[in-house]
């Protein structure tokens, strides 16, 4: 358990940072209003997302979709916690990736259950294309998922020397 404390502290830090940024945006920027940070590239825009990451399913207005998102998030949280606990302490990159995903999932779940929506505010444009609104929690989930993907792509197959020789 002691070996997990730095990761759990990191989860708490990210969760607090996520909630603090959402609180500041909700308090300082009126709903659907923007503050330009870098003209033509980055704004902070206060929106309410009743859907999933990057606004998926946000326009359905369905109570079923809302409840399904809560249940799916709880199942995902349980799986992440399960894998986090089962991952050996020596696999630091895996622990880090799971901690990022856990922090992000918790941050958005707190909003979804507590408010009925998630506050999104990071608003990027690349040339004339608008990237979907997102928040710190979404960033944590995305970075954690990318780390997992990289680890799975570069991981060597668990094929032993004797099994490869017997295949010849």
Coordinates of N, CA and C in Angstrom, one line a residue:
X1 N 0.8 -1.2 0.0 CA 0.0 0.0 0.0 C 0.9 1.3 0.0
X2 N 2.0 1.2 0.8 CA 2.8 2.4 0.8 C 3.4 2.8 -0.5
X3 N 3.6 1.8 -1.4 CA 4.2 2.1 -2.7 C 3.2 2.8 -3.6
X4 N 1.9 2.7 -3.2 CA 0.8 3.4 -4.0 C 0.6 4.8 -3.6
X5 N 1.1 5.2 -2.4 CA 0.8 6.5 -1.9 C 1.2 7.7 -2.8
X6 N 2.4 7.6 -3.4 CA 2.7 8.7 -4.3 C 1.7 8.9 -5.5
X7 N 1.2 7.7 -6.0 CA 0.2 7.7 -7.1 C -1.1 8.2 -6.6
X8 N -1.5 7.8 -5.4 CA -2.8 8.3 -4.8 C -2.7 9.8 -4.5
X9 N -1.6 10.2 -4.0 CA -1.4 11.7 -3.8 C -1.5 12.4 -5.1
X10 N -1.0 11.9 -6.2 CA -1.1 12.5 -7.5 C -2.5 12.5 -8.0
X11 N -3.3 11.4 -7.7 CA -4.7 11.4 -8.1 C -5.4 12.5 -7.3
X12 N -5.2 12.7 -6.0 CA -5.8 13.7 -5.2 C -5.5 15.1 -5.7
X13 N -4.2 15.3 -6.0 CA -3.8 16.6 -6.6 C -4.5 16.9 -7.9
X14 N -4.5 16.0 -8.8 CA -5.2 16.2 -10.1 C -6.7 16.4 -9.9
X15 N -7.3 15.7 -9.0 CA -8.7 15.8 -8.8 C -9.0 17.2 -8.2
X16 N -8.2 17.6 -7.3 CA -8.4 19.0 -6.7 C -8.2 20.1 -7.8
X17 N -7.1 19.9 -8.6 CA -6.8 20.9 -9.7 C -8.0 20.9 -10.6
X18 N -8.5 19.8 -11.0 CA -9.7 19.7 -11.9 C -10.9 20.4 -11.3
X19 N -11.2 20.1 -10.1 CA -12.4 20.7 -9.5 C -12.2 22.2 -9.2
X20 N -11.0 22.6 -8.9 CA -10.7 24.0 -8.7 C -10.8 24.8 -10.0
X21 N -10.3 24.3 -11.1 CA -10.5 25.0 -12.4 C -11.9 25.1 -12.8
X22 N -12.7 24.0 -12.6 CA -14.1 24.1 -12.9 C -14.9 25.1 -12.1
X23 N -14.5 25.1 -10.8 CA -15.1 26.1 -9.9 C -14.8 27.5 -10.3
X24 N -13.6 27.8 -10.6 CA -13.2 29.1 -11.1 C -13.9 29.5 -12.3
X25 N -14.0 28.6 -13.3 CA -14.7 29.0 -14.5 C -16.1 29.2 -14.3
X26 N -16.8 28.4 -13.5 CA -18.2 28.6 -13.2 C -18.5 29.9 -12.4
X27 N -17.5 30.3 -11.6 CA -17.7 31.5 -10.8 C -17.3 32.8 -11.6
X28 N -16.3 32.7 -12.5 CA -15.8 33.9 -13.1 C -16.3 34.1 -14.5
X29 N -16.8 33.1 -15.2 CA -17.2 33.3 -16.6 C -18.6 32.8 -16.8
X30 N -19.5 33.8 -17.2 CA -20.9 33.4 -17.4 C -21.0 32.2 -18.4
X31 N -22.1 31.4 -18.2 CA -22.3 30.3 -19.1 C -22.4 30.8 -20.5
X32 N -21.7 30.0 -21.4 CA -21.6 30.3 -22.9 C -20.8 31.5 -23.2
X33 N -20.1 32.1 -22.2 CA -19.2 33.2 -22.5 C -17.8 32.7 -22.6
X34 N -16.9 33.5 -23.3 CA -15.5 33.1 -23.5 C -14.6 34.2 -23.1
X35 N -13.4 33.8 -22.7 CA -12.3 34.8 -22.5 C -11.2 34.3 -23.4
X36 N -10.7 35.2 -24.2 CA -9.7 34.9 -25.2 C -8.3 34.9 -24.4
X37 N -7.6 33.8 -24.6 CA -6.3 33.6 -24.1 C -5.2 33.9 -25.1
X38 N -5.3 33.2 -26.3 CA -4.5 33.3 -27.4 C -5.4 33.5 -28.6
X39 N -5.5 34.7 -29.1 CA -6.5 35.0 -30.2 C -6.3 34.0 -31.4
X40 N -7.5 33.5 -31.8 CA -7.6 32.6 -32.9 C -7.1 31.2 -32.6
X41 N -6.7 30.9 -31.4 CA -6.1 29.6 -31.0 C -6.7 29.0 -29.7
X42 N -6.8 29.8 -28.7 CA -7.3 29.3 -27.4 C -8.1 30.2 -26.6
X43 N -9.3 29.8 -26.2 CA -10.2 30.5 -25.4 C -10.5 29.7 -24.1
X44 N -11.0 30.3 -23.1 CA -11.6 29.6 -22.0 C -13.1 30.0 -22.1
X45 N -13.9 29.0 -22.3 CA -15.3 29.1 -22.6 C -16.1 28.2 -21.6
X46 N -17.0 28.8 -20.9 CA -17.8 28.1 -19.9 C -19.0 27.4 -20.6
X47 N -19.0 26.1 -20.7 CA -20.1 25.3 -21.2 C -20.5 24.2 -20.2
X48 N -21.7 23.6 -20.4 CA -22.1 22.5 -19.6 C -22.3 21.3 -20.5
X49 N -21.6 20.3 -20.2 CA -21.6 19.1 -21.0 C -22.4 18.0 -20.3
X50 N -23.6 17.6 -20.9 CA -24.4 16.6 -20.3 C -24.0 15.2 -20.9
X51 N -23.1 15.2 -21.8 CA -22.7 13.9 -22.4 C -21.4 13.4 -21.9
X52 N -20.6 12.8 -22.7 CA -19.4 12.1 -22.4 C -18.2 13.0 -22.8
X53 N -17.0 12.4 -22.8 CA -15.8 13.1 -23.2 C -15.9 13.8 -24.5
X54 N -15.4 15.0 -24.6 CA -15.5 15.8 -25.8 C -16.9 16.1 -26.3
X55 N -17.9 16.0 -25.4 CA -19.3 16.3 -25.8 C -20.1 15.2 -26.5
X56 N -19.5 14.0 -26.6 CA -20.3 12.9 -27.2 C -21.6 12.6 -26.4
X57 N -22.7 12.5 -27.1 CA -24.0 12.2 -26.5 C -24.6 13.4 -25.8
X58 N -24.0 14.6 -25.9 CA -24.5 15.7 -25.1 C -25.8 16.3 -25.6
X59 N -26.1 16.0 -26.8 CA -27.3 16.7 -27.3 C -28.6 15.7 -27.3
X60 N -28.4 14.6 -26.7 CA -29.6 13.7 -26.7 C -30.7 14.1 -25.7
X61 N -30.3 14.7 -24.6 CA -31.2 15.1 -23.6 C -32.0 13.9 -22.9
X62 N -31.5 12.7 -23.2 CA -32.2 11.5 -22.7 C -31.7 11.2 -21.3
X63 N -32.7 10.9 -20.4 CA -32.4 10.5 -19.0 C -31.6 9.2 -19.1
X64 N -32.0 8.3 -20.0 CA -31.4 7.0 -20.1 C -29.9 7.1 -20.4
X65 N -29.6 8.0 -21.4 CA -28.2 8.2 -21.7 C -27.4 8.7 -20.5
X66 N -28.0 9.7 -19.8 CA -27.4 10.3 -18.6 C -27.1 9.2 -17.6
X67 N -28.1 8.3 -17.3 CA -27.9 7.2 -16.3 C -26.9 6.2 -16.9
X68 N -26.9 5.9 -18.2 CA -26.0 5.0 -18.8 C -24.6 5.5 -18.6
X69 N -24.4 6.8 -18.8 CA -23.0 7.4 -18.6 C -22.5 7.2 -17.2
X70 N -23.4 7.4 -16.2 CA -23.0 7.3 -14.8 C -22.7 5.8 -14.5
X71 N -23.5 4.9 -15.0 CA -23.2 3.5 -14.7 C -21.9 3.1 -15.5
X72 N -21.7 3.5 -16.7 CA -20.5 3.1 -17.5 C -19.3 3.7 -16.8
X73 N -19.4 4.9 -16.3 CA -18.3 5.6 -15.6 C -17.9 4.8 -14.3
X74 N -19.0 4.4 -13.6 CA -18.7 3.7 -12.3 C -18.0 2.3 -12.6
X75 N -18.5 1.6 -13.7 CA -17.9 0.4 -14.0 C -16.4 0.6 -14.5
X76 N -16.2 1.7 -15.2 CA -14.8 2.0 -15.7 C -13.9 2.3 -14.5
X77 N -14.5 3.1 -13.5 CA -13.7 3.4 -12.3 C -13.3 2.2 -11.5
X78 N -14.3 1.3 -11.4 CA -14.0 0.0 -10.7 C -12.9 -0.8 -11.4
X79 N -13.0 -0.9 -12.7 CA -11.9 -1.6 -13.4 C -10.6 -0.9 -13.3
X80 N -10.5 0.4 -13.4 CA -9.3 1.1 -13.2 C -8.7 0.8 -11.8
X81 N -9.5 0.9 -10.8 CA -9.0 0.7 -9.4 C -8.6 -0.8 -9.3
X82 N -9.3 -1.7 -9.9 CA -8.9 -3.1 -9.8 C -7.5 -3.3 -10.5
X83 N -7.3 -2.8 -11.7 CA -6.0 -2.9 -12.3 C -4.9 -2.2 -11.6
X84 N -5.3 -1.0 -11.1 CA -4.3 -0.3 -10.3 C -3.7 -1.1 -9.1
X85 N -4.7 -1.7 -8.4 CA -4.3 -2.5 -7.2 C -3.5 -3.7 -7.6
X86 N -3.8 -4.3 -8.7 CA -3.2 -5.6 -9.2 C -1.9 -5.3 -9.9
X87 N -1.6 -4.1 -10.4 CA -0.4 -3.8 -11.1 C 0.8 -3.7 -10.1
X88 N 1.9 -4.5 -10.4 CA 3.0 -4.5 -9.5 C 3.6 -3.1 -9.4
X89 N 4.2 -2.8 -8.2 CA 4.8 -1.4 -8.0 C 5.9 -1.1 -9.0
X90 N 6.6 -2.1 -9.5 CA 7.7 -1.9 -10.4 C 7.2 -1.4 -11.7
X91 N 6.0 -1.6 -12.1 CA 5.4 -1.1 -13.4 C 5.0 0.4 -13.2
X92 N 5.9 1.3 -13.0 CA 5.6 2.7 -12.7 C 4.8 3.4 -13.8
X93 N 5.1 3.1 -15.1 CA 4.4 3.8 -16.2 C 3.0 3.4 -16.2
X94 N 2.7 2.1 -15.9 CA 1.3 1.6 -15.9 C 0.6 2.2 -14.7
X95 N 1.2 2.3 -13.6 CA 0.6 2.9 -12.4 C 0.3 4.4 -12.7
X96 N 1.2 5.1 -13.3 CA 1.0 6.5 -13.7 C -0.2 6.6 -14.6
X97 N -0.2 5.8 -15.7 CA -1.3 5.9 -16.6 C -2.7 5.6 -16.0
X98 N -2.7 4.6 -15.1 CA -4.0 4.3 -14.4 C -4.4 5.4 -13.4
X99 N -3.4 6.0 -12.8 CA -3.6 7.1 -11.9 C -4.2 8.3 -12.6
X100 N -3.7 8.6 -13.8 CA -4.2 9.7 -14.6 C -5.7 9.4 -15.0
X101 N -6.0 8.2 -15.5 CA -7.3 7.8 -15.9 C -8.3 7.9 -14.7
X102 N -7.8 7.4 -13.5 CA -8.6 7.4 -12.3 C -9.0 8.9 -11.9
X103 N -8.0 9.7 -11.9 CA -8.2 11.1 -11.5 C -9.2 11.8 -12.5
X104 N -9.1 11.6 -13.7 CA -10.0 12.2 -14.7 C -11.4 11.6 -14.6
X105 N -11.5 10.3 -14.4 CA -12.8 9.7 -14.3 C -13.5 10.1 -13.1
X106 N -12.8 10.2 -12.0 CA -13.4 10.7 -10.7 C -13.8 12.2 -10.8
X107 N -13.0 13.0 -11.5 CA -13.3 14.4 -11.6 C -14.6 14.6 -12.4
X108 N -14.8 13.9 -13.5 CA -16.0 14.1 -14.3 C -17.2 13.4 -13.6
X109 N -16.9 12.3 -12.9 CA -18.0 11.6 -12.2 C -18.6 12.5 -11.1
X110 N -17.7 13.2 -10.4 CA -18.2 14.1 -9.3 C -19.1 15.2 -9.9
X111 N -18.7 15.7 -11.0 CA -19.6 16.7 -11.7 C -20.9 16.1 -12.2
X112 N -20.8 15.0 -12.8 CA -22.0 14.4 -13.4 C -23.0 14.0 -12.4
X113 N -22.6 13.4 -11.3 CA -23.5 13.1 -10.2 C -23.9 14.3 -9.4
X114 N -23.0 15.2 -9.1 CA -23.3 16.3 -8.2 C -24.1 17.4 -8.9
X115 N -23.8 17.7 -10.2 CA -24.4 18.8 -10.9 C -25.4 18.4 -12.0
X116 N -25.2 17.1 -12.5 CA -26.0 16.7 -13.6 C -25.4 17.0 -14.9
X117 N -24.2 17.6 -14.9 CA -23.4 17.9 -16.1 C -22.0 18.1 -15.7
X118 N -21.1 18.1 -16.7 CA -19.7 18.4 -16.5 C -19.4 19.7 -17.1
X119 N -18.6 20.5 -16.3 CA -18.1 21.8 -16.8 C -16.9 21.6 -17.7
X120 N -17.1 22.0 -19.0 CA -15.9 22.0 -19.9 C -15.6 23.5 -20.2
X121 N -14.3 23.7 -20.5 CA -13.9 25.1 -20.7 C -12.7 25.3 -21.6
X122 N -11.9 24.3 -21.8 CA -10.8 24.5 -22.7 C -11.2 24.4 -24.1
X123 N -10.9 25.5 -24.8 CA -11.6 25.7 -26.2 C -10.5 26.1 -27.2
X124 N -10.1 25.1 -28.0 CA -9.0 25.3 -29.0 C -9.5 25.4 -30.4
X125 N -8.8 26.1 -31.2 CA -9.0 26.2 -32.6 C -7.6 26.0 -33.3
X126 N -7.7 25.2 -34.4 CA -6.5 25.0 -35.2 C -6.9 25.4 -36.6
X127 N -6.3 26.5 -37.1 CA -6.8 27.1 -38.4 C -8.2 27.5 -38.2
X128 N -9.1 27.0 -39.1 CA -10.5 27.3 -38.9 C -11.3 26.1 -38.3
X129 N -10.6 25.2 -37.8 CA -11.3 24.0 -37.2 C -11.3 24.1 -35.6
X130 N -12.5 23.8 -35.1 CA -12.7 23.9 -33.7 C -12.6 22.6 -33.0
X131 N -11.8 22.4 -32.0 CA -11.6 21.2 -31.3 C -12.8 21.1 -30.3
X132 N -13.3 20.0 -29.9 CA -14.4 19.9 -28.9 C -13.9 20.5 -27.6
X133 N -14.8 21.1 -26.9 CA -14.5 21.6 -25.5 C -14.1 20.5 -24.6
X134 N -13.2 20.7 -23.7 CA -12.9 19.7 -22.7 C -12.4 20.4 -21.4
X135 N -11.9 19.6 -20.5 CA -11.5 20.1 -19.2 C -10.2 19.3 -18.7
X136 N -9.8 19.6 -17.5 CA -8.6 19.0 -17.0 C -8.8 17.5 -16.8
X137 N -10.0 17.1 -16.4 CA -10.2 15.6 -16.2 C -10.2 14.9 -17.5
X138 N -10.7 15.5 -18.6 CA -10.7 14.9 -19.9 C -9.2 14.7 -20.4
X139 N -8.4 15.8 -20.1 CA -7.0 15.7 -20.4 C -6.3 14.6 -19.7
X140 N -6.6 14.4 -18.4 CA -6.0 13.3 -17.6 C -6.3 11.9 -18.3
X141 N -7.6 11.8 -18.6 CA -8.1 10.5 -19.2 C -7.4 10.3 -20.5
X142 N -7.3 11.3 -21.3 CA -6.7 11.2 -22.7 C -5.2 10.8 -22.6
X143 N -4.5 11.6 -21.7 CA -3.0 11.3 -21.5 C -2.8 9.9 -21.0
X144 N -3.6 9.5 -20.0 CA -3.5 8.2 -19.4 C -3.7 7.1 -20.5
X145 N -4.7 7.3 -21.3 CA -5.1 6.3 -22.4 C -4.0 6.2 -23.4
X146 N -3.4 7.4 -23.8 CA -2.3 7.4 -24.7 C -1.1 6.7 -24.1
X147 N -0.8 6.9 -22.9 CA 0.3 6.2 -22.2 C 0.1 4.7 -22.3
X148 N -1.1 4.2 -21.9 CA -1.5 2.8 -22.0 C -1.3 2.3 -23.4
X149 N -1.7 3.0 -24.4 CA -1.6 2.6 -25.8 C -0.1 2.4 -26.2
X150 N 0.7 3.4 -25.8 CA 2.1 3.3 -26.1 C 2.8 2.1 -25.4
X151 N 2.4 1.9 -24.2 CA 3.0 0.7 -23.5 C 2.6 -0.6 -24.1
X152 N 1.3 -0.7 -24.5 CA 0.9 -1.9 -25.2 C 1.6 -2.1 -26.6
X153 N 1.8 -1.0 -27.3 CA 2.4 -1.1 -28.6 C 3.9 -1.5 -28.5
X154 N 4.6 -1.0 -27.5 CA 6.1 -1.2 -27.4 C 6.4 -2.4 -26.5
X155 N 5.4 -3.0 -25.8 CA 5.6 -4.1 -25.0 C 6.0 -5.3 -25.8
X156 N 7.0 -6.1 -25.4 CA 7.4 -7.3 -26.1 C 6.4 -8.4 -25.8
X157 N 6.2 -9.3 -26.8 CA 5.3 -10.4 -26.5 C 5.8 -11.3 -25.4
X158 N 4.9 -11.9 -24.6 CA 5.3 -12.7 -23.5 C 5.5 -14.1 -24.0
X159 N 6.4 -14.3 -25.0 CA 6.7 -15.6 -25.6 C 8.1 -16.0 -25.0
X160 N 8.1 -17.2 -24.4 CA 9.4 -17.7 -23.9 C 10.3 -18.3 -24.9
X161 N 11.5 -18.4 -24.6 CA 12.5 -19.0 -25.5 C 12.1 -20.4 -25.9
X162 N 11.7 -21.2 -24.9 CA 11.4 -22.6 -25.1 C 10.2 -22.8 -26.0
X163 N 9.2 -21.9 -25.9 CA 8.0 -22.0 -26.8 C 8.3 -21.6 -28.2
X164 N 9.2 -20.7 -28.4 CA 9.6 -20.3 -29.7 C 10.4 -21.4 -30.4
X165 N 11.2 -22.1 -29.6 CA 12.0 -23.2 -30.1 C 11.2 -24.4 -30.5
X166 N 10.1 -24.7 -29.7 CA 9.3 -25.8 -30.0 C 8.4 -25.6 -31.2
X167 N 8.2 -24.3 -31.6 CA 7.4 -24.0 -32.8 C 8.2 -24.3 -34.1
X168 N 9.5 -24.5 -34.0 CA 10.3 -24.7 -35.2 C 10.2 -26.0 -35.6

